[in-house]
Each structure stands twice: as structure tokens, then as C-alpha cells.
Amino acid sequence: MSNISISIITATHNRSELLKRLYESLKKQTDRSFEWIVIDDDSSDDTWDVLNRFDTDFFTIKKGMFLMVESIVL
């Protein structure tokens, strides 16, 4: 999709069922000039498998892992 006008960002942790519902909702949108960015916080369920099964013909899906870096004061 080259004409992306908006980014939808979803943070998730062990919520694969909700991601399925959200994906179905996003597919129903008439204006598909958006990208869906999903940031996973180290889920232990099937979140990654679910995301990888989604059809990307409808809109762009970007997946990433959330990394928390602690600052250390010496």
C-alpha cells in the first residue's frame, strides 16, 4: 500500500483472540489507506502465529516486539 494516510498502532500481550476481532473489523473498513502496526510485549500465547496467518492483501501489517531497556545509573 503506497498511499498510507494513517497508522493504527496496537500494543498487545497474550490477546490473540482480540487481535482476530480487530483484524476482522479493520477488513470491513471502506477506506483502506492505513497501516496496522502491532507491537507485542513478549506474549506466551499464539499471538505471533495469529498475526502471521492474517492476509495482508487488505492493508499493510507491520509486526514488532516491544523491548524495555532499563537505564542504569552508576
Coordinates of C-alpha atoms in Angstrom, one line a residue:
M1 CA 0.0 0.0 0.0
S2 CA 1.7 3.2 -1.1
N3 CA -0.9 5.7 -0.1
I4 CA -0.9 5.2 3.7
S5 CA -2.7 8.1 5.4
I6 CA -3.0 6.8 8.9
S7 CA -1.2 4.3 11.2
I8 CA -3.2 2.2 13.6
I9 CA -0.9 1.1 16.5
T10 CA -2.0 -1.8 18.7
A11 CA 0.0 -2.9 21.7
T12 CA -0.7 -6.4 22.8
H13 CA 0.2 -9.1 25.4
N14 CA -1.5 -12.5 25.2
R15 CA -4.5 -11.2 23.4
S16 CA -4.6 -13.2 20.1
E17 CA -8.4 -13.6 20.3
L18 CA -8.9 -9.8 20.4
L19 CA -6.4 -9.3 17.6
K20 CA -8.6 -11.6 15.4
R21 CA -11.6 -9.5 16.2
L22 CA -9.7 -6.3 15.5
Y23 CA -8.4 -7.7 12.2
E24 CA -11.9 -8.6 11.0
S25 CA -13.1 -5.1 12.0
L26 CA -10.3 -3.4 10.0
K27 CA -11.0 -5.6 7.0
K28 CA -14.5 -4.1 6.9
Q29 CA -13.3 -0.5 6.5
T30 CA -14.1 1.1 3.2
D31 CA -11.0 3.3 3.3
R32 CA -8.0 1.1 3.4
S33 CA -5.3 3.7 3.2
F34 CA -3.9 2.8 6.5
E35 CA -1.3 0.5 8.0
W36 CA -1.7 -1.6 11.1
I37 CA 1.3 -1.7 13.4
V38 CA 1.1 -4.4 16.1
I39 CA 3.6 -4.3 19.0
D40 CA 3.8 -7.5 21.0
D41 CA 5.0 -7.4 24.6
D42 CA 6.5 -10.9 24.7
S43 CA 3.3 -12.9 24.5
S44 CA 3.3 -16.5 25.5
D45 CA 0.1 -17.4 23.7
D46 CA -0.3 -17.9 19.9
T47 CA -0.2 -14.1 19.1
W48 CA 2.6 -14.4 16.6
D49 CA 1.0 -17.4 14.8
V50 CA -2.3 -15.5 14.6
L51 CA -0.5 -12.4 13.2
N52 CA 1.4 -14.4 10.6
R53 CA -1.9 -16.0 9.3
F54 CA -3.6 -12.7 8.6
D55 CA -4.0 -11.9 4.9
T56 CA -2.0 -8.7 4.1
D57 CA -3.8 -8.1 0.8
F58 CA -6.3 -5.8 2.6
F59 CA -3.8 -3.4 4.2
T60 CA -0.2 -3.3 5.4
I61 CA 0.5 -5.1 8.7
K62 CA 3.8 -4.4 10.5
K63 CA 4.8 -6.6 13.4
G64 CA 7.3 -5.8 16.1
M65 CA 8.4 -6.9 19.6
F66 CA 8.4 -4.4 22.5
L67 CA 11.7 -4.3 24.2
M68 CA 12.1 -2.5 27.5
V69 CA 15.5 -1.2 28.3
E70 CA 16.3 -0.1 31.8
S71 CA 18.6 2.7 32.4
I72 CA 21.4 2.0 34.9
V73 CA 22.7 4.8 37.0
L74 CA 26.2 4.3 38.1

